[in-house]
Structure formats: structure tokens, C-alpha cells
Short mmCIF file of C-alpha atoms and ligand atoms in Angstrom, two decimals:
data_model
loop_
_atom_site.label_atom_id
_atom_site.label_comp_id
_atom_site.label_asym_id
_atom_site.label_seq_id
_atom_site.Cartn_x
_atom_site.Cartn_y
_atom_site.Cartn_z
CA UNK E 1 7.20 -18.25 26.37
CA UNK E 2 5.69 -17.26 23.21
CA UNK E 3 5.64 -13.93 21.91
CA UNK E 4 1.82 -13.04 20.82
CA UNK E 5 0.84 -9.72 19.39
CA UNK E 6 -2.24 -8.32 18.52
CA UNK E 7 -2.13 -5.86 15.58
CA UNK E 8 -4.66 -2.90 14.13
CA UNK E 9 -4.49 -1.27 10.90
CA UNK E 10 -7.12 1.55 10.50
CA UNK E 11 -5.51 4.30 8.82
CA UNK E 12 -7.78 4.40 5.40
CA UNK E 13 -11.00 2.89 4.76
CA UNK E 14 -9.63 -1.30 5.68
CA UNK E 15 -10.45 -2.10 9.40
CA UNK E 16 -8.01 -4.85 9.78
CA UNK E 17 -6.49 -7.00 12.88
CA UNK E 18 -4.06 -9.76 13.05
CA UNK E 19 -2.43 -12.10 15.48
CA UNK E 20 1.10 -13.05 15.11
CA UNK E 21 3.13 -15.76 17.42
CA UNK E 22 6.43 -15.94 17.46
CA UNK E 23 6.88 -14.06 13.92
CA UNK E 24 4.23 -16.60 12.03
CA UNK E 25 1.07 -14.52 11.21
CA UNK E 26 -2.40 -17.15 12.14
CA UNK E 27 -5.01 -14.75 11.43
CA UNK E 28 -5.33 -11.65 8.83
CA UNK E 29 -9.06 -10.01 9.51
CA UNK E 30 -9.94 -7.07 7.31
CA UNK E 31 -13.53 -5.36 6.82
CA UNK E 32 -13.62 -3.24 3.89
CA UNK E 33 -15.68 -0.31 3.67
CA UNK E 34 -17.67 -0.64 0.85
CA UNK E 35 -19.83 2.63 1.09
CA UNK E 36 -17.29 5.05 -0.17
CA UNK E 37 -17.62 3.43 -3.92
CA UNK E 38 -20.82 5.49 -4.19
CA UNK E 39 -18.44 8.75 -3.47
CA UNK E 40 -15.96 8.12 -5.82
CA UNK E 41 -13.18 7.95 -3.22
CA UNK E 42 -12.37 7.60 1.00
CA UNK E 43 -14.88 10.16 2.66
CA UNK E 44 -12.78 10.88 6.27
CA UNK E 45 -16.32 11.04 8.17
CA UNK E 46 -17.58 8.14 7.46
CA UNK E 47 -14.99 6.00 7.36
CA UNK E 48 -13.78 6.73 11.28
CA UNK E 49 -17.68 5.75 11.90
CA UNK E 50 -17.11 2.71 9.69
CA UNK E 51 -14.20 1.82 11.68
CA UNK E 52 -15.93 2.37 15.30
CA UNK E 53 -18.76 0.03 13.93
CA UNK E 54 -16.11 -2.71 12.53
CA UNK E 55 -12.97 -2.58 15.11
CA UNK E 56 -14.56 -4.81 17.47
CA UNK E 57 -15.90 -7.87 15.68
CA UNK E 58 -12.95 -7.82 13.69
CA UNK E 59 -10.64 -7.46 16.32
CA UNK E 60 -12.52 -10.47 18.23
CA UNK E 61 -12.12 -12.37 14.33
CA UNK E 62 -8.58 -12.54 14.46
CA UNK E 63 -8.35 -13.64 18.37
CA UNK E 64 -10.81 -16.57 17.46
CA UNK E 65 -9.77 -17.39 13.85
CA UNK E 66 -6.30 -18.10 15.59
CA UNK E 67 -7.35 -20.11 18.38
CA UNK E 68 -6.89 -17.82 21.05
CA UNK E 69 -8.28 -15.76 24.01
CA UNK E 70 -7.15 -11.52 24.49
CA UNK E 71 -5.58 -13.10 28.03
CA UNK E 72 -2.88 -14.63 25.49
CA UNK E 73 -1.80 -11.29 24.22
CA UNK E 74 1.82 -10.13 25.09
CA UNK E 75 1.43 -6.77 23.46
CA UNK E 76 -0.80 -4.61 20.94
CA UNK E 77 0.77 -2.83 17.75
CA UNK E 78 -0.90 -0.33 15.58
CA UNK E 79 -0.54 1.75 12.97
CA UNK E 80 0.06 5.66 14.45
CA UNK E 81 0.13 6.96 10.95
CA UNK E 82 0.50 8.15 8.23
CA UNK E 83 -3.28 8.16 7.17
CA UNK E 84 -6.78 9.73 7.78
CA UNK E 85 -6.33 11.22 11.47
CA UNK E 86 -10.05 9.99 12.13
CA UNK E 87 -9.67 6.40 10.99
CA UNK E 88 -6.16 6.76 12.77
CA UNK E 89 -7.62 7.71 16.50
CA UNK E 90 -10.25 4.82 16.40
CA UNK E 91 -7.30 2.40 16.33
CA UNK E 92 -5.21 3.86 18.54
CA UNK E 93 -7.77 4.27 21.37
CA UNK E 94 -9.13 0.73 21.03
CA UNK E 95 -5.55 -0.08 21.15
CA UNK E 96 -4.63 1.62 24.15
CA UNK E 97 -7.69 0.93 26.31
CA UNK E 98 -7.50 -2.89 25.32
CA UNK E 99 -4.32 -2.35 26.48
CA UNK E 100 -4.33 -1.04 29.73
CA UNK E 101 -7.68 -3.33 30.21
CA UNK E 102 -5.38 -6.35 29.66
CA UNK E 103 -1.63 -4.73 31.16
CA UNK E 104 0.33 -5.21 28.42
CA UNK E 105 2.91 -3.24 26.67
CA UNK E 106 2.10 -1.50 23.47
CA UNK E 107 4.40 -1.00 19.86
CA UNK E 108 3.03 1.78 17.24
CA UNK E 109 3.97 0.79 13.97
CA UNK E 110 4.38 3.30 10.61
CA UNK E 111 2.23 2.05 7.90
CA UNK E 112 4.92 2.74 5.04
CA UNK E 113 7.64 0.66 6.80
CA UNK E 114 4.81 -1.97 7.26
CA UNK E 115 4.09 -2.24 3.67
CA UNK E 116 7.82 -2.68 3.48
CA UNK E 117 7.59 -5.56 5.97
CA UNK E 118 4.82 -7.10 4.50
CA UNK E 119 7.96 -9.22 2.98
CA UNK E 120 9.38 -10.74 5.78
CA UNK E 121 5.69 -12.39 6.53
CA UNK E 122 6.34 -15.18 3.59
CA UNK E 123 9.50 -16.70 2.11
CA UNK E 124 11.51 -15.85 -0.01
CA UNK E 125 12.20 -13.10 2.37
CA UNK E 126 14.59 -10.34 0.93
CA UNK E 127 18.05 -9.84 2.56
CA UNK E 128 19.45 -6.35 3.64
CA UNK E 129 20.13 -4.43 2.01
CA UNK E 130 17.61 -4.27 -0.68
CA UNK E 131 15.61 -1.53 -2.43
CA UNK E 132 10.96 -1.85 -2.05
CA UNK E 133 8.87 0.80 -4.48
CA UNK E 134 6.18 1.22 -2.03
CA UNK E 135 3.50 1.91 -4.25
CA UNK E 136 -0.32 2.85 -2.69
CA UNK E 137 -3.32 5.39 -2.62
CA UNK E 138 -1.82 7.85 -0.89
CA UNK E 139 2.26 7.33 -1.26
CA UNK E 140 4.72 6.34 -3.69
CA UNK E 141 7.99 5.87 -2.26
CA UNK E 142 11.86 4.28 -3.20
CA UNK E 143 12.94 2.77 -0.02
CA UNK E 144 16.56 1.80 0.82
CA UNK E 145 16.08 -1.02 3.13
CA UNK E 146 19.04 -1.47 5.42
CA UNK E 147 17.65 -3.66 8.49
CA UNK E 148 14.22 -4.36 9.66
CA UNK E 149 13.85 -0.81 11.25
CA UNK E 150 16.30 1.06 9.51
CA UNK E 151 14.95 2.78 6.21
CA UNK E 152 15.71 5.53 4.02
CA UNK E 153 13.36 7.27 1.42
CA UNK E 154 15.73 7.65 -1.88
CA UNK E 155 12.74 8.99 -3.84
CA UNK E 156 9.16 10.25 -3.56
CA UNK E 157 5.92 11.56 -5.24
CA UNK E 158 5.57 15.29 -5.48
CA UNK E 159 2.41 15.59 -6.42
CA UNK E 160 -0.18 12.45 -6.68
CA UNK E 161 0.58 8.80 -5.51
CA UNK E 162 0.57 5.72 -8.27
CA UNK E 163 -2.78 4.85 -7.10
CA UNK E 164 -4.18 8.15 -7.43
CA UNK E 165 -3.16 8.32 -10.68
CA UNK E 166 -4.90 4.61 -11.27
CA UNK E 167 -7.80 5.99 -9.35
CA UNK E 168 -8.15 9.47 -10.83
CA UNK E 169 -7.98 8.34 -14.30
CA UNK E 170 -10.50 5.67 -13.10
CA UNK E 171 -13.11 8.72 -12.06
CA UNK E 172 -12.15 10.27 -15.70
CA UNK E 173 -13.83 7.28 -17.46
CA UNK E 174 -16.30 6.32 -15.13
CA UNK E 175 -15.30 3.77 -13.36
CA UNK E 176 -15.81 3.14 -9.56
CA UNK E 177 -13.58 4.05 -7.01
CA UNK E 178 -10.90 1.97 -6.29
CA UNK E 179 -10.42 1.89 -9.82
CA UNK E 180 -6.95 0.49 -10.05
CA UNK E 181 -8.32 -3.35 -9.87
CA UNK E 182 -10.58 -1.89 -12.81
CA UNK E 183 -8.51 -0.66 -14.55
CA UNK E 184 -5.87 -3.80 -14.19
CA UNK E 185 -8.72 -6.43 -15.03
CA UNK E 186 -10.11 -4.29 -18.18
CA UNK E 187 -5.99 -3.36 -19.33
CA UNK E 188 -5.67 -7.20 -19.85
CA UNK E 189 -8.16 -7.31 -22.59
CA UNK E 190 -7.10 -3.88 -24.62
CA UNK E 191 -3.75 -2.92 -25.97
CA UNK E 192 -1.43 0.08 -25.06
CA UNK E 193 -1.69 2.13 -28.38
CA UNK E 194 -1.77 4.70 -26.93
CA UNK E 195 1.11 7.57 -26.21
CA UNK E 196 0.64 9.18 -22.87
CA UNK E 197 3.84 11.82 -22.36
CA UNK E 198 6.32 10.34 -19.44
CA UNK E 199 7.48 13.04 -17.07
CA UNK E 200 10.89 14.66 -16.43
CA UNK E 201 11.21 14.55 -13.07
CA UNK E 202 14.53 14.67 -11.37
CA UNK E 203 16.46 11.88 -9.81
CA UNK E 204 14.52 9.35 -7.95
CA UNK E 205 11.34 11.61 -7.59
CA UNK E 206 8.19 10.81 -9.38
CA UNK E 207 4.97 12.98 -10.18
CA UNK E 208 1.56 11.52 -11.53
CA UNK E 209 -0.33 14.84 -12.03
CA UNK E 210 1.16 15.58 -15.11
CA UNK E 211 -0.19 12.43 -16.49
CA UNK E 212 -3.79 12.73 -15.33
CA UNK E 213 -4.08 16.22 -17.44
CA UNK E 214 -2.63 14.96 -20.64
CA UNK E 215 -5.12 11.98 -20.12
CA UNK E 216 -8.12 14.55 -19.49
CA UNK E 217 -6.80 16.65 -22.51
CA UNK E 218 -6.68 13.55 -24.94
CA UNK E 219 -9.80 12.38 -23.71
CA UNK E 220 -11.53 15.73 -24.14
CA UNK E 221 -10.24 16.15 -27.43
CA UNK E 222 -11.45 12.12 -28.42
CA UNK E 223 -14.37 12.97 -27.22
CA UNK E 224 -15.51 15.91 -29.47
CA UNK E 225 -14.91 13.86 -32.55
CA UNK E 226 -16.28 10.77 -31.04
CA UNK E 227 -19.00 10.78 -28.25
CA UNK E 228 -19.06 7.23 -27.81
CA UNK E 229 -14.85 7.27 -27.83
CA UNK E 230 -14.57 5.86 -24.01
CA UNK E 231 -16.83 3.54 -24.60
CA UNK E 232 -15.72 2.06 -27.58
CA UNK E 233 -11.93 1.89 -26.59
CA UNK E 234 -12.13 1.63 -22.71
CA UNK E 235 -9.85 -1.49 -22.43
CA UNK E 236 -7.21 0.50 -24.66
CA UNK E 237 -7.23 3.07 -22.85
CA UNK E 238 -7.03 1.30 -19.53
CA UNK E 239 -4.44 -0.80 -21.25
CA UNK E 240 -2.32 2.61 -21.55
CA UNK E 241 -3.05 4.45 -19.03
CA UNK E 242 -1.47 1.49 -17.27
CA UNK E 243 1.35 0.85 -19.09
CA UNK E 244 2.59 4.53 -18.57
CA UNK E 245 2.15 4.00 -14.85
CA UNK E 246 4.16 0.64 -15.04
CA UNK E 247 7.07 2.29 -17.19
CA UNK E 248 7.43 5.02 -14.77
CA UNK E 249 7.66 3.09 -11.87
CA UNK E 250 10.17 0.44 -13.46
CA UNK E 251 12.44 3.35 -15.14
CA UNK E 252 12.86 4.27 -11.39
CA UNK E 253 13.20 1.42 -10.13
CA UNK E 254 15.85 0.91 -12.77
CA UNK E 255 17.53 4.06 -11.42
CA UNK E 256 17.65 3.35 -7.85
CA UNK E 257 19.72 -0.02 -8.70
CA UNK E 258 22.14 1.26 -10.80
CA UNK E 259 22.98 4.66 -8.80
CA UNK E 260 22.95 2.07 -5.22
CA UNK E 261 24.46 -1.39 -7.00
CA UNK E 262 21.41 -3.29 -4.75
CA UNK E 263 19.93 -6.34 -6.56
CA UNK E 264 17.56 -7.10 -4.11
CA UNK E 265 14.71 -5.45 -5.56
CA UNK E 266 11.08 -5.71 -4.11
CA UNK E 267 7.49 -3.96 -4.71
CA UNK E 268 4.80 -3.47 -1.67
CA UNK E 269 1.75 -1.35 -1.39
CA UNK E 270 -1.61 -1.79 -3.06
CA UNK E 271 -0.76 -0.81 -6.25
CA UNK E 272 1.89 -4.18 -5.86
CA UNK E 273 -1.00 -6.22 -6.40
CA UNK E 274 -1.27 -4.57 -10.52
CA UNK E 275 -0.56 -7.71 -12.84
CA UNK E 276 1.22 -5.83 -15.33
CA UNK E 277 3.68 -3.89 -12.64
CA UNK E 278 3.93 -7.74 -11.42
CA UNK E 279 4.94 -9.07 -14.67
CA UNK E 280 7.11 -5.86 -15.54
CA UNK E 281 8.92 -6.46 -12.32
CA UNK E 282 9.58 -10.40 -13.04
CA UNK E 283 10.39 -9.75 -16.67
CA UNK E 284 13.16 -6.81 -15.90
CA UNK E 285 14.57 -8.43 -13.31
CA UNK E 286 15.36 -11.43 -15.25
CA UNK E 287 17.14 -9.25 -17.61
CA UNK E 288 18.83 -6.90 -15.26
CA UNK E 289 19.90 -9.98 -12.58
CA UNK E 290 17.98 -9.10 -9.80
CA UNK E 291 16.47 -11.33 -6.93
CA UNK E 292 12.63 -9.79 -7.09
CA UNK E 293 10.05 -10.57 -4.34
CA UNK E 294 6.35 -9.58 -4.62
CA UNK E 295 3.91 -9.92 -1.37
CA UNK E 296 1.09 -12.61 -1.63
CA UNK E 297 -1.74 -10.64 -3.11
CA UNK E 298 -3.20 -10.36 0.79
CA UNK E 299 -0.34 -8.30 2.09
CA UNK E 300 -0.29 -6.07 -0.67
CA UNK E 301 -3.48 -4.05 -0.18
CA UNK E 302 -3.61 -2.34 3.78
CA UNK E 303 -3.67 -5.40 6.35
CA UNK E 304 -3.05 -6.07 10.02
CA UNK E 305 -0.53 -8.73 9.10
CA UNK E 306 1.83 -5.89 7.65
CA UNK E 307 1.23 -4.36 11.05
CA UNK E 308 2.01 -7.37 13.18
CA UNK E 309 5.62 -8.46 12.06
CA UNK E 310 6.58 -4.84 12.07
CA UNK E 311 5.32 -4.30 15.91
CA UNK E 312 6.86 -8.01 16.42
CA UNK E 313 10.12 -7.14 15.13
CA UNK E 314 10.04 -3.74 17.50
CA UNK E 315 8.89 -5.82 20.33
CA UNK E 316 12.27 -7.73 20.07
CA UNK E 317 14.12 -4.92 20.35
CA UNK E 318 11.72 -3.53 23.20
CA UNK E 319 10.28 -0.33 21.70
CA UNK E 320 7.12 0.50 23.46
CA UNK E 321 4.92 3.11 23.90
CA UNK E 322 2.96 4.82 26.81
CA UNK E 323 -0.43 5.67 27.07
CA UNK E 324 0.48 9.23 26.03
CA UNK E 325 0.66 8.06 22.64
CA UNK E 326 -1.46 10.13 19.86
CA UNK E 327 -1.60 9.17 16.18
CA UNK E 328 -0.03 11.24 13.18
CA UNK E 329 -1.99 11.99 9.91
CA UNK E 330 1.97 12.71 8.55
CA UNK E 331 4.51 10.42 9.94
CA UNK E 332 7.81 10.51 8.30
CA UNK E 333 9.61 6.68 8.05
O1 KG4 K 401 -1.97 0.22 0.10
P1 KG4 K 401 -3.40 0.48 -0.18
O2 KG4 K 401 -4.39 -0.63 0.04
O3 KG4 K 401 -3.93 1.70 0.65
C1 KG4 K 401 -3.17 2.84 0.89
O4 KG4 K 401 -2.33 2.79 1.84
O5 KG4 K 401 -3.35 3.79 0.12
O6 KG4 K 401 -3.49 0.99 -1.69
C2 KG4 K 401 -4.70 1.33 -2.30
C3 KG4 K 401 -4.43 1.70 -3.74
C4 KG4 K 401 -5.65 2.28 -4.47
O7 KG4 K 401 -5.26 3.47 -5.14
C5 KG4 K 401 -6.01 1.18 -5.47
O8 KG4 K 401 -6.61 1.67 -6.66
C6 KG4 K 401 -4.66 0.58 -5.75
O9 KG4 K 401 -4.01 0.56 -4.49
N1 KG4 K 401 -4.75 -0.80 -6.29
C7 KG4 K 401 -4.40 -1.14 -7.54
C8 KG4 K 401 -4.67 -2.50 -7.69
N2 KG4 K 401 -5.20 -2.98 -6.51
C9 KG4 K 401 -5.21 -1.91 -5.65
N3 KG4 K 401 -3.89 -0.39 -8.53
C10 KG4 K 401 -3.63 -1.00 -9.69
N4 KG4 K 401 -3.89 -2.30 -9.93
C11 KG4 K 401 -4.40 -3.10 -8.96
N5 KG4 K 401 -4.63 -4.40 -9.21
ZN1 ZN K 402 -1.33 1.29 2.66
#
């Protein structure tokens, strides 16, 4: 009999479901919230609303964009955490009434080991062990991967995540929030001539808040010479804003080889769709000799999909959980 698993993913501002059967993903629903643009970043409030309003017809998407009916399900995943506690609850009480509606068993799933899953949706899958940069809004993360549910964080953020500091710098110039996707689209047209400083931070570790002052600093200081200074050199600015971001990341990356000897190296997280952290990741690994995989722009951003193989991959090895489940806003992988 085939194994069929609903998934949910609502622990930011995506409202996402998926259907996998036996390990092939058939459907990948996600409703973005577009209101929180006009914010300048995720209100909590209204995106739990947002999700109560989406979670349904998305959820009914998936079942029909895959041919199916809910009385195929063998089991519901979802994301427990970490992520906004509001979004979180929305998808892990529509997951555990559907549930108990239908009788069948139910896998939570965290939503950092399911970015790091997102690679075993596509081929070339990675083979264990190998080493993801989990790079996304609200985490930035060195992962030693050493079987599908057996991870260890070598190195984290201590202060902002990569796409904060995309997103932050973003608000600084006046773009909309995301502004990562901004900023990679408008970096392709400028060049990086400019110096931002690249933090000492020990080991594996990485911090971002250093660079958003030193970008507010040069821009304030730009600024009273030239008024129109943003303006004028947006796209160079974006250009190296970015390229800091990219260096830091790689230089890490770099690190986390050498000190572990792993050559199986591999980005995931929304900030894994950036074109130049794509290209920086092809072009060093060609010169360091490292296998490199990169999810399909789709599983990079939060999706169900992420969610599914990860629950699938816990169903095998029977993991449930009980109706006495409650989500986490912090949820250590
Ligand atoms: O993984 P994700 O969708 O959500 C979280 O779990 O946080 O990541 C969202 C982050 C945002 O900060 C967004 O600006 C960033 O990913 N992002 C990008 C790009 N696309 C999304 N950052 C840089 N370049 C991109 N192309
Ligand atoms: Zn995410």
C-alpha cells in the first residue's frame, strides 16, 4: 500500500500544503501573504488571520492538484516550529482535527531540518554525511548532516539571520519588504565597489548586525554630501551589500569543510534562492572539489514539500504524535 502524507507549513507568513506518495512530492500549494509588504516586514496578528483564511483552500489545492481525495491520506505532518507561535497553532490545529476527523496518525516536522530536506525531494540528492548553510529570515545555521534525522548545528547567528540582514538593509534604502529578491535582481545590474567591514566572529558563528550599522553609518554619511546618493547608486550598493553577505557565508562555509574534511556541501533556506550565493557556491566548489547541490528555486523559500519528505521519512521510522501535541515558537533541531 502506498504511503500518502499530507503536509502543512505555516510557521511565517507562506500558508503552504503538499501531498507526497511514496517519497515523490505531486503537489506543492503555497498562498503568500502579500499584505505585510505595506508593513515593512511579517506582522504576527495578521498573518495567523491570513493563515485561518488560506489553510483550507490551500489545503483542499494540494489534495486535488494531486489527484486525490483526504480518505487517501495515511498521515498528516506539520511544521511544530520554530516560527511565529500564531501562524504555528493554525497549522497544528487544522492538522490535528483533520486528523482525528479522518483517524490517521500524525508526524510534526522542525522547519530547519526541513529546509535541510528540501534536498532529498530532487536528484542529485546529497549523501551522508554532508554539511547545508541553512540560510533564511529568521535563522542562519551550519548543519552537519549525518542521516535523514540526525543533525548537528556546527555554527549559528548571534544576532540577525542572512535574510534579515538582506531585508534590513532593504528597509534602509527603501525598498519593500522581502527585500532580498530586490536586492538580488537590482545587485545584478550595479557593481560591488563598495567596502563594507566583514566581522570577527569566532569559529563557525556568524553575526549580521554589525553589518547593518556600518551600512546605516556609510549611508548617513553619503547622504549629507549627496541627497540624491541612494538613488543615484542603488544597484551598487545592492551589488555590495550583497557581496559582503555572500563572502561571509562562503568564508564559513569554507571553514566548516576544512575543520570536518566533508565535501558534500549544500545551501537551503530562502536566502538559497540569491543568484550570487548560487554562483559563489558553484564557482568555489569547483575550485575547492566539492559535490554542491542547490534546491530547485521552489523548495528554497518556506514550502509544504520541505515538510512532506521530512514527515515521510519519520513516518518510516514510525514517529508519531498524539493529540497532546502543541507547537514551539523555539524548537531546537
Ligand atoms: O526560508 P524563508 O522563505 O522563510 C524563513 O523561514 O525565514 O526565507 C525568507 C528570507 C527573507 O529574508 C528573504 O528576503 C530571503 O529569504 N530571500 C532572499 C532571496 N529570496 C528570498 N534573499 C536574497 N536573495 C534572494 N533571491
Ligand atoms: Zn523557512
Amino acid at each position: 500500500m502506498s504511503v500518502v502524507i499530507l503536509a502543512i507549513e505555516s510557521s511565517c507568513d507562506d500558508t503552504s500544503a503538499s501531498i507526497l506518495v511514496d517519497g515523490k512530492i505531486l503537489s506543492n500549494c503555497v498562498a503568500t501573504q502579500d499584505m505585510h509588504k505595506k508593513y515593512g516586514g511579517v506582522v504576527p496578528e495578521v498573518a495567523s488571520r491570513a493563515h485561518q483564511v488560506n489553510i483550507v483552500p490551500v489545503v483542499d489545492t494540494a489534495i486535488q492538484q494531486a489527484g486525490l481525495s483526504r480518505k487517501d491520506l495515511s498521515a498528516i505532518a506539520f511544521t511544530r516550529g520554530p516560527g511565529l507561535l500564531g501562524s504555528l497553532l493554525v497549522g497544528v490545529s487544522f492538522a490535528k482535527a483533520l486528523a482525528l476527523s479522518l483517524k490517521i496518525p500524525m508526524v510534526e516536522v522542525n522547519h530547519m531540518q526541513a529546509h535541510v530536506l528540501a534536498h532529498f525531494i530532487d536528484e542529485p540528492k546529497p549523501s551522508f554525511p554532508f554539511l547545508c548553510l541553512t540560510v533564511s529570515g529568521g535563522h542562519t545555521q551550519i548543519v552537519l548532516i549525518k542521516d535523514y534525522l540526525e543533525m548537528e548545528v556546527l555554527g549559528q547567528t548571534i544576532d540577525d539571520a542572512a535574510g534579515e540582514a538582506f531585508d534590513k538593509t532593504g528597509k534602509l534604502l527603501g525598498l519593500e519588504y522581502p527585500a532580498g529578491p530586490i536586492i538580488d535582481r537590482l545587485a545584478r545590474l550595479g557593481t560591488p565597489k563598495y567596502d563594507f567591514p566583514e566581522p570577527k566572529i569566532k569559529e563557525l558563528d556568524f553575526s549580521f548586525s554589525g553589518l547593518k550599522t556600518s551600512i546605516l553609518y556609510f549611508l548617513k554619511k553619503q547622504l549629507k554630501q549627496d541627497p540624491n546618493f541612494i538613488e543615484d547608486n542603488l544597484n551598487d550598493i545592492c551589488a555590495s551589500v550583497q557581496n559582503r553577505i555572500v563572502s561571509i557565508l562562503m568564508g564559513k562555509l569554507k571553514k566548516a569543510s576544512d575543520q570536518t574534511g566533508i565535501k558534500e556541501i549544500a545551501i537551503a533556506g530562502g536566502v538559497s534562492a540569491n543568484s550570487a550565493l548560487r554562483n559563489a557556491l558553484k564557482s568555489d566548489g569547483e575550485r575547492h572539489g566539492w559535490n554542491t547541490y542547490i534546491p530547485q528555486f521552489q523548495y528554497c523559500t518556506d514550502n509544504a514539500a520541505m515538510i512532506a519528505i521530512t514527515g515521510y521519512h519519520k513516518f518510516l521510522k514510525g514517529e508519531f504524535v498524539g493529540q497532546e501535541i502543541t507547537p514551539m515558537a523555539r524548537y531546537a533541531m
